Amino acid sequence: MSSADDVLAELRALRAHDLPTHGGRTLAYVYDSGLAGLDELGAGAHALASSANGLDPTAFPSLLRMENDLVAAAARLLGGTADTAGAVTSGGTESCLLAVLAAREGRRDVADPAIVLPSTAHAAFRKAAHLFGVRAVHVPVDPVTFRADPAAMAAAMDEHTVLVVASAPSYAHGVVDPVGEIAAAAAERGVRMHVDACIGGWVLPYLRQLGVDVPAFDLSVAGVTSISVDLHKYAYCPKGTSVLLHADASLRRGHYFASADWPGYTMLNTTVQSTRSGGPLAAAWAVLRHLGDDGYLRLARDTLAAVREIADGVARLDGLRVLGTPDSTLLALATEGAEAGFDLFTVADEMKARGWYVQPQFAHETSPVNLHLTVTAANRGSEAQFLADLTASVAAARQAGPVRVGAELEEFIAALDPDALTAEQFAGLLAAAGLGEHGGGAAGALPDRMAPINALLAVAPARLRERLLLEFLSQLYRP
Ligand SMILES: *Cc1c(COP(=O)(O)O)cnc(C)c1O
């Protein structure tokens, strides 16, 4: 046996290799309120309930109470009524999956069910289509604003359509789709409409209170039948909690599951999971109760100030611009002009060297390569430092010049059929990308500079990129 202290010391040493989750230096994946004591509250509440099992709400009524409280809080914030029903899930992806599943199950009469998605919809909906045998119909968004095109969305709906989706806002560009127009078109055809407010649901209502012109996007909009909001994003709760709301309980019925046909307990599930830890639920419940509306309003005020300061700074920065006109707390930074003379992938590496993580996003339709920033309350106060480091990173990237993928390699990639790749071709490409055998271990598996890898991935079509990165993942996950 190892002492508990030793084990925790070992864990701390492992965590030291991770990106920092606090301090505002990691501008994707993590959400930091910057408030002292909030982590400890979440951890304490998590510990109190993590052994309890949401599988049976009659055995653990505390979890039932807390889940109903979270659903009620989300409904209050997002235009719910007395009829609103919901479920607490493990995260945004699970909430989106369940919205699709419920819609498919609600239309068992449709033999070839389809969902209509703006091309900017989160990949979780593609996963849902893949898992549940539903066809995903992708509708290009406006080429300049990156908002869903309501007329094109309406035209894409047909007798197969069981669900239409809009984002509030989209992850990649931070813009809110025209929910009202899309919802009206869906309602007219008797089609369900899901609003993916996974990332915006807990901050947009507060931004509106602060005077930001936030278009109506929630259950108060006629025709919206469900909405998702992740508590582990802008509700600043520990990871593992999202809420899916339905306009009424009948719409939820399709993602409930029961099986009495085996010798064990009758399995009754509201979500994908069966055994469900009470930990994330209790942690979220505690954080919500502690912060309250006034706490979230303050956090939103700080976040908004940080977003504006960063966006203004980028506008002044020679060579970079903000893509589109973001409605929320997410920014996508692209180069100015086609021939910028530097590479954003290099800028990301330079920022990493200066202690900041910004997330590269590949080109898609009219959206060029860009750097994603998820701005949170913890970014307030360090905007000037961020902008100074960004300016220095652009200068360094200019100095280095754009990353070039050799013409030969580019031709080789263009000729590949992602569905018929051999193990040797995979190994060759991974090696060319610098993603060869790493022998497992997570820490230190990646080279310091990702620009050459990203440049190579950028010339690969999306399908090939998927195959390559899954192969890489399969190499990482080896004991
Ligand atoms: C984060 C996100 C999701 C997926 O949520 P996970 O919690 O990562 O599973 C879905 N939609 C949007 C818009 C998101 O930002």
XYZ file of C-alpha atoms and ligand atoms in Angstrom:
494
model
C 0.000 0.000 0.000
C 1.006 3.619 -0.618
C 0.052 6.280 1.865
C -2.781 8.585 0.860
C -0.369 11.512 1.035
C 2.041 9.834 -1.359
C -0.707 9.017 -3.823
C -1.963 12.587 -3.789
C 1.564 13.883 -4.227
C 1.920 11.647 -7.249
C -1.356 12.958 -8.658
C -0.246 16.531 -8.113
C 2.961 15.813 -9.983
C 0.951 14.401 -12.912
C -1.371 17.414 -12.929
C 1.590 19.773 -13.090
C 2.030 18.797 -16.767
C -1.528 19.851 -17.652
C -2.642 23.175 -19.026
C -3.552 25.498 -16.141
C -7.283 25.404 -15.406
C -7.175 28.648 -13.434
C -5.910 32.136 -14.065
C -7.410 32.714 -17.509
C -4.391 31.460 -19.436
C -6.171 28.527 -21.058
C -8.725 29.965 -23.489
C -10.574 26.745 -24.343
C -11.758 23.659 -22.465
C -11.848 25.318 -19.053
C -13.971 27.978 -17.356
C -12.594 29.891 -14.422
C -14.693 32.187 -12.294
C -11.579 33.496 -10.584
C -13.555 33.444 -7.317
C -11.747 32.218 -4.218
C -13.408 29.254 -2.518
C -15.645 28.202 -5.402
C -13.542 25.136 -6.240
C -13.501 24.074 -2.623
C -17.289 24.410 -2.413
C -17.752 22.283 -5.541
C -15.264 19.696 -4.331
C -16.888 19.519 -0.903
C -20.363 19.074 -2.344
C -19.010 16.513 -4.826
C -17.480 14.491 -2.003
C -20.750 14.531 -0.056
C -22.701 12.937 -2.906
C -20.274 11.078 -5.155
C -21.103 7.687 -3.638
C -24.842 8.177 -4.142
C -26.363 6.727 -7.308
C -28.816 8.633 -9.488
C -29.887 5.305 -10.976
C -32.646 5.075 -8.370
C -34.153 8.402 -7.287
C -36.326 6.652 -4.690
C -33.208 5.324 -2.969
C -31.427 8.685 -3.124
C -34.125 11.362 -2.882
C -31.453 14.018 -2.299
C -30.316 13.567 -5.899
C -33.901 13.771 -7.131
C -34.361 17.025 -5.212
C -31.141 18.525 -6.549
C -31.876 17.466 -10.126
C -35.329 19.039 -9.984
C -33.760 22.179 -8.530
C -31.218 22.408 -11.366
C -33.872 21.868 -14.021
C -36.048 24.518 -12.374
C -33.137 26.980 -12.254
C -32.356 26.403 -15.937
C -36.024 26.734 -16.870
C -36.266 30.023 -14.982
C -33.247 31.379 -16.810
C -34.202 30.074 -20.255
C -37.840 30.994 -20.764
C -39.415 27.860 -19.323
C -43.040 27.542 -18.239
C -44.867 25.405 -15.675
C -44.868 22.645 -18.322
C -41.085 22.640 -18.816
C -39.434 19.297 -18.038
C -35.822 18.274 -18.256
C -32.917 16.091 -17.303
C -29.452 16.602 -15.889
C -26.831 14.945 -18.077
C -23.073 14.447 -17.982
C -22.330 17.216 -20.479
C -23.279 19.058 -23.611
C -22.714 16.156 -25.928
C -25.044 13.932 -23.922
C -27.704 16.672 -23.852
C -27.490 17.070 -27.648
C -27.543 13.292 -28.138
C -30.701 12.994 -26.060
C -32.431 15.819 -27.932
C -31.834 13.924 -31.170
C -32.843 10.567 -29.687
C -36.074 11.979 -28.263
C -36.899 13.585 -31.621
C -36.280 10.322 -33.490
C -38.347 8.334 -31.000
C -41.122 10.918 -31.207
C -41.430 10.189 -34.933
C -41.275 6.393 -35.158
C -43.473 6.741 -38.259
C -40.565 8.298 -40.196
C -38.571 5.493 -41.814
C -35.543 7.551 -42.802
C -35.296 10.194 -40.065
C -33.118 13.252 -40.645
C -31.962 16.276 -38.648
C -31.367 19.637 -40.292
C -28.228 21.363 -39.014
C -26.532 24.636 -39.810
C -22.985 23.716 -40.894
C -21.720 25.455 -37.740
C -23.709 23.183 -35.389
C -21.558 21.448 -32.799
C -20.052 18.119 -33.839
C -22.127 16.502 -31.074
C -25.035 16.449 -33.535
C -22.951 14.557 -36.074
C -22.153 12.110 -33.315
C -25.872 11.774 -32.556
C -26.616 11.116 -36.218
C -23.861 8.498 -36.274
C -24.996 6.766 -33.085
C -28.725 6.829 -33.656
C -28.895 6.086 -37.373
C -30.282 9.504 -38.216
C -29.274 11.350 -41.384
C -27.583 14.721 -40.822
C -28.511 17.340 -43.420
C -25.935 20.142 -43.338
C -27.059 23.579 -44.428
C -24.353 26.165 -45.231
C -24.469 29.254 -43.033
C -24.245 32.863 -44.184
C -20.754 33.157 -45.710
C -19.964 36.442 -43.949
C -21.810 36.416 -40.613
C -21.559 32.645 -40.053
C -25.155 32.683 -38.785
C -27.581 29.999 -39.923
C -29.574 30.948 -43.002
C -33.260 30.573 -42.031
C -34.529 30.372 -45.617
C -32.020 27.644 -46.486
C -32.847 25.830 -43.242
C -36.568 25.972 -44.058
C -35.910 24.727 -47.586
C -33.898 21.790 -46.226
C -36.797 20.492 -44.104
C -38.907 17.742 -45.626
C -41.061 14.811 -44.558
C -37.979 13.056 -43.134
C -37.030 15.887 -40.804
C -37.512 15.026 -37.115
C -35.431 17.874 -35.662
C -33.964 21.242 -36.620
C -31.067 22.739 -34.674
C -29.760 26.256 -34.050
C -26.898 27.425 -31.832
C -26.890 30.151 -29.193
C -24.108 30.776 -29.820
C -22.060 28.564 -32.140
C -18.783 27.355 -30.671
C -16.586 28.269 -33.631
C -17.678 31.894 -34.185
C -19.695 32.784 -31.090
C -22.696 34.019 -33.072
C -26.340 33.365 -32.207
C -28.379 31.849 -35.037
C -31.735 33.459 -35.981
C -33.646 31.162 -33.634
C -37.028 32.846 -34.059
C -37.173 32.475 -37.840
C -35.928 28.895 -37.813
C -38.310 27.948 -35.001
C -41.239 29.472 -36.882
C -40.372 27.467 -40.000
C -40.066 24.291 -37.920
C -43.344 24.885 -36.094
C -45.139 25.482 -39.381
C -44.059 21.998 -40.494
C -44.685 20.349 -37.108
C -40.945 19.677 -36.694
C -39.160 19.853 -33.344
C -36.539 22.551 -32.825
C -33.539 22.264 -30.496
C -31.480 25.262 -29.418
C -27.924 24.345 -28.535
C -27.188 26.858 -25.796
C -24.616 24.545 -24.254
C -22.017 27.281 -24.107
C -24.182 30.392 -24.102
C -27.168 29.429 -21.997
C -25.728 30.523 -18.675
C -24.166 33.769 -19.859
C -26.392 35.249 -22.621
C -29.309 36.028 -20.255
C -26.919 37.949 -17.992
C -25.305 39.742 -20.936
C -28.801 40.869 -21.894
C -29.324 42.251 -18.387
C -26.092 44.162 -18.894
C -27.526 45.838 -21.983
C -26.088 43.627 -24.710
C -28.502 43.190 -27.612
C -29.074 39.436 -27.313
C -31.740 38.122 -29.698
C -34.436 35.867 -28.231
C -33.106 32.315 -28.305
C -34.732 30.272 -25.546
C -37.948 28.390 -24.730
C -39.876 31.659 -24.807
C -39.524 31.620 -28.609
C -42.535 29.989 -30.276
C -41.529 26.719 -31.893
C -38.486 25.976 -29.709
C -39.128 22.526 -28.208
C -35.853 21.885 -26.369
C -32.689 23.669 -25.247
C -29.407 22.505 -23.726
C -27.120 24.408 -21.337
C -23.878 23.152 -19.823
C -23.387 23.954 -16.168
C -19.710 23.032 -16.486
C -19.215 25.976 -18.862
C -20.468 29.453 -17.942
C -22.201 28.294 -14.759
C -18.619 27.660 -13.569
C -19.468 24.260 -12.073
C -17.052 21.318 -11.898
C -17.000 19.159 -15.022
C -19.781 16.670 -15.624
C -23.073 18.573 -15.647
C -25.414 19.854 -18.342
C -29.175 20.411 -18.417
C -31.517 19.462 -21.254
C -34.885 21.198 -21.094
C -37.989 20.201 -23.060
C -41.041 22.403 -23.540
C -43.091 19.637 -21.910
C -42.626 16.160 -20.490
C -44.099 14.389 -23.532
C -41.160 15.642 -25.607
C -38.729 14.107 -23.109
C -40.341 10.689 -23.171
C -38.276 9.481 -26.161
C -34.951 9.511 -24.298
C -36.311 7.655 -21.278
C -35.533 3.950 -21.323
C -36.905 0.991 -19.372
C -36.054 -2.683 -19.365
C -37.883 -5.142 -17.122
C -37.010 -8.123 -19.290
C -34.099 -9.578 -17.337
C -33.779 -11.113 -13.875
C -32.241 -8.044 -12.199
C -33.738 -4.706 -11.151
C -35.992 -3.019 -13.666
C -33.576 -0.662 -15.347
C -35.062 2.817 -15.639
C -32.891 5.491 -17.211
C -33.531 9.135 -17.991
C -30.223 9.677 -19.803
C -27.506 7.656 -21.553
C -25.953 6.714 -18.217
C -27.459 4.214 -15.825
C -25.395 4.457 -12.660
C -24.967 8.205 -12.272
C -22.662 9.696 -9.696
C -24.341 12.220 -7.429
C -21.021 14.107 -7.320
C -21.223 16.425 -10.344
C -24.922 17.052 -9.679
C -24.338 18.062 -6.051
C -21.320 20.159 -7.004
C -23.354 22.061 -9.588
C -26.238 22.482 -7.185
C -23.931 23.942 -4.559
C -22.187 26.326 -6.973
C -25.498 27.593 -8.371
C -26.943 28.172 -4.927
C -23.810 29.928 -3.773
C -23.419 32.268 -6.741
C -27.071 33.054 -7.366
C -28.303 35.497 -9.992
C -26.243 38.374 -8.600
C -23.077 36.278 -8.663
C -23.597 35.264 -12.289
C -24.396 38.831 -13.254
C -21.087 39.998 -11.769
C -19.189 37.217 -13.530
C -20.881 38.090 -16.814
C -19.949 41.758 -16.339
C -16.275 40.850 -15.875
C -16.373 38.458 -18.822
C -18.004 41.035 -21.090
C -15.422 43.650 -20.152
C -12.622 41.189 -20.924
C -14.182 40.176 -24.265
C -14.535 43.811 -25.320
C -11.029 44.739 -24.296
C -9.542 41.754 -26.115
C -11.671 42.313 -29.232
C -10.764 46.024 -29.316
C -7.099 45.169 -28.881
C -7.220 42.648 -31.713
C -8.873 45.246 -33.968
C -5.884 47.542 -33.333
C -3.370 44.737 -33.816
C -1.780 44.796 -37.265
C -2.406 41.496 -39.031
C -5.268 40.038 -36.960
C -9.030 40.522 -36.990
C -12.053 39.093 -35.196
C -14.127 36.868 -37.489
C -17.753 37.963 -37.898
C -19.505 39.951 -35.159
C -19.627 37.692 -32.115
C -22.720 37.934 -29.888
C -21.282 36.349 -26.812
C -18.037 35.544 -25.006
C -16.237 33.597 -27.741
C -13.848 35.139 -30.247
C -12.331 33.670 -33.399
C -9.172 35.464 -34.550
C -8.183 35.286 -38.206
C -5.433 36.918 -40.209
C -6.115 40.155 -42.056
C -6.001 39.688 -45.801
C -5.237 36.525 -47.719
C -1.444 36.941 -47.691
C -0.729 37.818 -44.111
C 2.851 36.633 -44.315
C 2.559 34.615 -41.130
C 0.920 31.490 -39.825
C -1.736 31.351 -37.101
C -0.528 27.905 -36.103
C 2.832 29.503 -35.314
C 1.064 32.257 -33.375
C -0.599 29.541 -31.268
C 2.812 27.978 -30.571
C 4.276 31.357 -29.691
C 1.394 32.019 -27.318
C 1.965 28.606 -25.749
C 5.596 29.525 -25.187
C 4.352 32.673 -23.421
C 2.020 30.640 -21.192
C -1.296 31.002 -23.057
C -3.369 28.297 -24.725
C -5.416 29.453 -27.729
C -7.192 26.826 -29.823
C -6.510 26.561 -33.567
C -9.600 25.971 -35.721
C -9.180 24.687 -39.267
C -10.775 26.289 -42.313
C -14.370 25.197 -43.031
C -16.588 26.517 -45.841
C -15.988 30.294 -45.832
C -14.429 30.249 -42.376
C -10.633 30.575 -42.641
C -8.087 29.080 -40.254
C -8.468 30.931 -36.969
C -7.697 30.905 -33.272
C -10.572 30.296 -30.879
C -10.796 32.115 -27.549
C -13.256 31.134 -24.850
C -13.125 34.196 -22.605
C -14.202 33.781 -18.978
C -14.408 35.968 -15.886
C -10.835 35.033 -14.970
C -9.577 36.892 -18.051
C -10.560 40.204 -16.444
C -7.439 42.062 -15.424
C -4.940 40.320 -17.685
C -6.251 41.563 -21.053
C -3.313 43.919 -21.554
C -0.827 41.132 -20.879
C -2.717 38.838 -23.257
C -2.667 41.480 -26.001
C 1.006 42.269 -25.468
C 1.867 38.577 -25.741
C -0.385 38.209 -28.773
C 1.360 41.150 -30.461
C 4.746 39.624 -29.699
C 3.564 36.222 -30.959
C 2.403 37.698 -34.271
C 5.770 39.448 -34.633
C 7.585 36.163 -33.957
C 5.363 34.333 -36.443
C 6.070 37.009 -39.061
C 9.752 36.607 -38.444
C 9.490 32.833 -38.851
C 7.339 33.076 -42.003
C 4.424 30.773 -42.871
C 4.799 27.031 -42.370
C 5.035 25.273 -45.729
C 3.946 21.724 -46.416
C 6.135 20.331 -49.182
C 4.454 20.103 -52.588
C 5.285 16.403 -52.728
C 3.635 15.679 -49.396
C 0.638 17.792 -50.350
C 0.197 15.772 -53.552
C 0.544 12.521 -51.644
C -2.171 13.635 -49.200
C -4.481 14.796 -51.975
C -4.258 11.366 -53.611
C -5.180 9.422 -50.465
C -8.546 7.745 -50.012
C -9.262 8.096 -46.288
C -11.508 5.026 -46.324
C -8.909 2.763 -47.908
C -5.750 3.759 -46.068
C -3.272 1.036 -45.237
C -1.501 0.713 -41.901
C 1.745 1.684 -43.656
C 0.221 4.833 -45.151
C -1.123 5.774 -41.735
C 2.226 5.212 -40.098
C 3.967 7.240 -42.823
C 1.546 10.140 -42.500
C 1.701 10.142 -38.715
C 5.469 10.192 -38.911
C 5.388 13.021 -41.478
C 3.084 14.908 -39.122
C 5.411 14.268 -36.205
C 2.752 12.078 -34.568
C 4.611 8.789 -34.768
C 4.856 6.153 -32.016
C 4.947 7.824 -28.616
C 4.788 4.747 -26.489
C 1.654 5.824 -24.690
C 2.427 8.257 -21.867
C 0.288 11.390 -21.890
C 2.773 13.965 -20.627
C 5.377 15.055 -23.120
C 3.844 12.987 -25.913
C 3.490 15.984 -28.186
C 6.280 18.112 -29.608
C 6.516 21.673 -28.293
C 5.741 23.133 -31.669
C 2.465 22.036 -33.204
C 2.584 24.328 -36.260
C 4.137 21.772 -38.663
C 1.575 19.175 -37.565
C -1.332 21.586 -37.858
C -0.137 22.770 -41.266
C -0.126 19.195 -42.510
C -3.535 18.456 -40.970
C -4.861 21.645 -42.558
C -4.130 20.423 -46.088
C -5.826 17.074 -45.374
C -9.556 16.932 -46.175
C -11.729 16.678 -43.045
C -12.367 12.966 -43.474
C -8.638 12.208 -43.709
C -7.974 14.441 -40.702
C -10.521 12.421 -38.742
C -8.883 9.134 -39.685
C -5.365 10.364 -38.897
C -6.250 11.835 -35.547
C -8.201 8.753 -34.465
C -5.178 6.642 -35.328
C -3.059 9.019 -33.263
C -5.550 8.775 -30.394
C -5.381 5.025 -30.540
C -1.613 5.302 -30.138
C -1.949 7.614 -27.147
C -4.412 5.388 -25.323
C -2.076 2.481 -24.719
C -1.252 1.449 -21.183
C -19.260 22.477 -25.513
C -20.375 22.416 -26.487
C -21.080 21.228 -26.735
C -20.619 19.891 -26.205
O -20.483 19.892 -24.822
P -19.512 18.901 -24.032
O -19.808 19.287 -22.627
O -18.105 19.198 -24.461
O -19.909 17.507 -24.324
C -22.165 21.304 -27.566
N -22.528 22.454 -28.155
C -21.860 23.608 -27.960
C -22.297 24.854 -28.657
C -20.748 23.621 -27.126
O -20.053 24.758 -26.962
